């Protein structure tokens, strides 16, 4: 008969919950324009690479490096111009000590606040590398690939698609 280590199971479940929560903080922080919540998703040396997704409509954004750069760039890009909603589904987690990998599908709706007829709906595959930061997990590397999109990319980058 196998003996279950309840403490180990509880630790793993807590880690898995906190790992997925980092991605929830990323999405909801953007959607609410909540700088503190959004920043809490990232390690200080985080990297966000949206290039694979943007390449689908011919855009070439730079890789964003550093929590402050990521937070400022994204929140300032959307502030007062774009309303977003993000839904995270199908999270898969692999934990190796104090690092983890998360893959998930994220549906992101972008709607121009001044013109609700201009919007973009994206289904993206997120590949996320995370690190343990005390009791929380934070994103160190985030690569976003686009599975499909519909609408007008101007609702994302304010530039022609």
Coordinates of C-alpha atoms in Angstrom, one line a residue, residues 49-144:
X49 CA 8.3 38.5 -26.5
X50 CA 5.1 39.3 -28.5
X51 CA 7.0 39.1 -31.9
X52 CA 5.7 35.7 -32.9
X53 CA 2.1 36.8 -32.5
X54 CA 2.6 40.2 -34.1
X55 CA 4.3 38.7 -37.1
X56 CA 1.0 37.2 -38.2
X57 CA -0.1 40.7 -39.3
X58 CA 3.3 42.0 -40.2
X59 CA 4.1 44.0 -37.1
X60 CA 7.6 43.8 -35.4
X61 CA 7.4 45.0 -31.8
X62 CA 10.6 44.8 -29.8
X63 CA 11.2 42.2 -27.1
X64 CA 10.4 44.0 -23.8
X65 CA 13.0 43.4 -21.0
X66 CA 12.5 44.2 -17.4
X67 CA 9.4 44.4 -15.2
X68 CA 9.2 48.2 -15.3
X69 CA 9.6 48.4 -19.1
X70 CA 7.0 45.7 -19.7
X71 CA 4.5 47.3 -17.3
X72 CA 5.0 50.9 -18.5
X73 CA 5.0 50.0 -22.2
X74 CA 1.9 47.9 -22.2
X75 CA -0.2 50.0 -19.8
X76 CA 0.7 53.2 -21.5
X77 CA 0.1 51.7 -24.9
X78 CA -3.5 50.9 -23.9
X79 CA -4.4 53.6 -21.4
X80 CA -7.5 55.5 -22.5
X81 CA -7.2 54.0 -26.0
X82 CA -7.9 50.3 -25.8
X83 CA -10.1 48.2 -23.5
X84 CA -8.9 44.6 -23.2
X85 CA -10.2 41.3 -21.8
X86 CA -8.1 38.2 -21.4
X87 CA -9.4 34.7 -20.7
X88 CA -6.9 32.0 -19.8
X89 CA -7.7 28.4 -20.6
X90 CA -6.0 25.0 -20.7
X91 CA -3.1 25.7 -18.4
X92 CA -0.4 23.0 -18.2
X93 CA 2.3 23.2 -15.6
X94 CA 5.6 21.5 -15.1
X95 CA 7.6 22.3 -12.0
X96 CA 11.3 21.7 -11.5
X97 CA 12.4 22.9 -8.1
X98 CA 12.2 26.7 -8.1
X99 CA 11.4 27.1 -11.8
X100 CA 8.3 26.2 -13.7
X101 CA 7.0 26.1 -17.2
X102 CA 3.4 27.0 -18.0
X103 CA 1.6 26.8 -21.4
X104 CA -1.9 28.1 -21.8
X105 CA -4.3 29.4 -24.4
X106 CA -5.3 33.0 -23.9
X107 CA -8.1 34.7 -25.7
X108 CA -7.5 38.5 -25.8
X109 CA -10.1 41.0 -27.0
X110 CA -8.9 44.5 -27.8
X111 CA -11.5 47.2 -28.4
X112 CA -10.8 50.8 -29.2
X113 CA -12.5 52.9 -26.6
X114 CA -13.3 55.7 -29.1
X115 CA -14.6 53.4 -31.8
X116 CA -16.2 50.1 -30.7
X117 CA -16.3 49.0 -34.3
X118 CA -12.6 48.7 -34.3
X119 CA -11.5 45.6 -32.4
X120 CA -9.2 42.6 -32.6
X121 CA -9.8 39.2 -31.1
X122 CA -6.7 37.0 -30.7
X123 CA -6.3 33.4 -29.6
X124 CA -2.7 33.1 -28.4
X125 CA -0.5 30.3 -27.1
X126 CA 1.5 31.5 -24.1
X127 CA 4.8 29.8 -23.3
X128 CA 5.7 31.0 -19.8
X129 CA 8.9 30.4 -17.8
X130 CA 8.5 31.2 -14.1
X131 CA 10.6 31.4 -11.0
X132 CA 9.6 31.1 -7.3
X133 CA 9.7 34.4 -5.4
X134 CA 8.9 33.6 -1.8
X135 CA 5.4 32.1 -1.7
X136 CA 4.6 33.5 -5.1
X137 CA 5.6 32.6 -8.6
X138 CA 6.5 35.3 -11.1
X139 CA 7.0 35.3 -14.9
X140 CA 10.6 35.5 -16.0
X141 CA 10.0 34.8 -19.7
X142 CA 6.8 35.0 -21.7
X143 CA 6.6 34.2 -25.4
X144 CA 3.3 34.7 -27.1

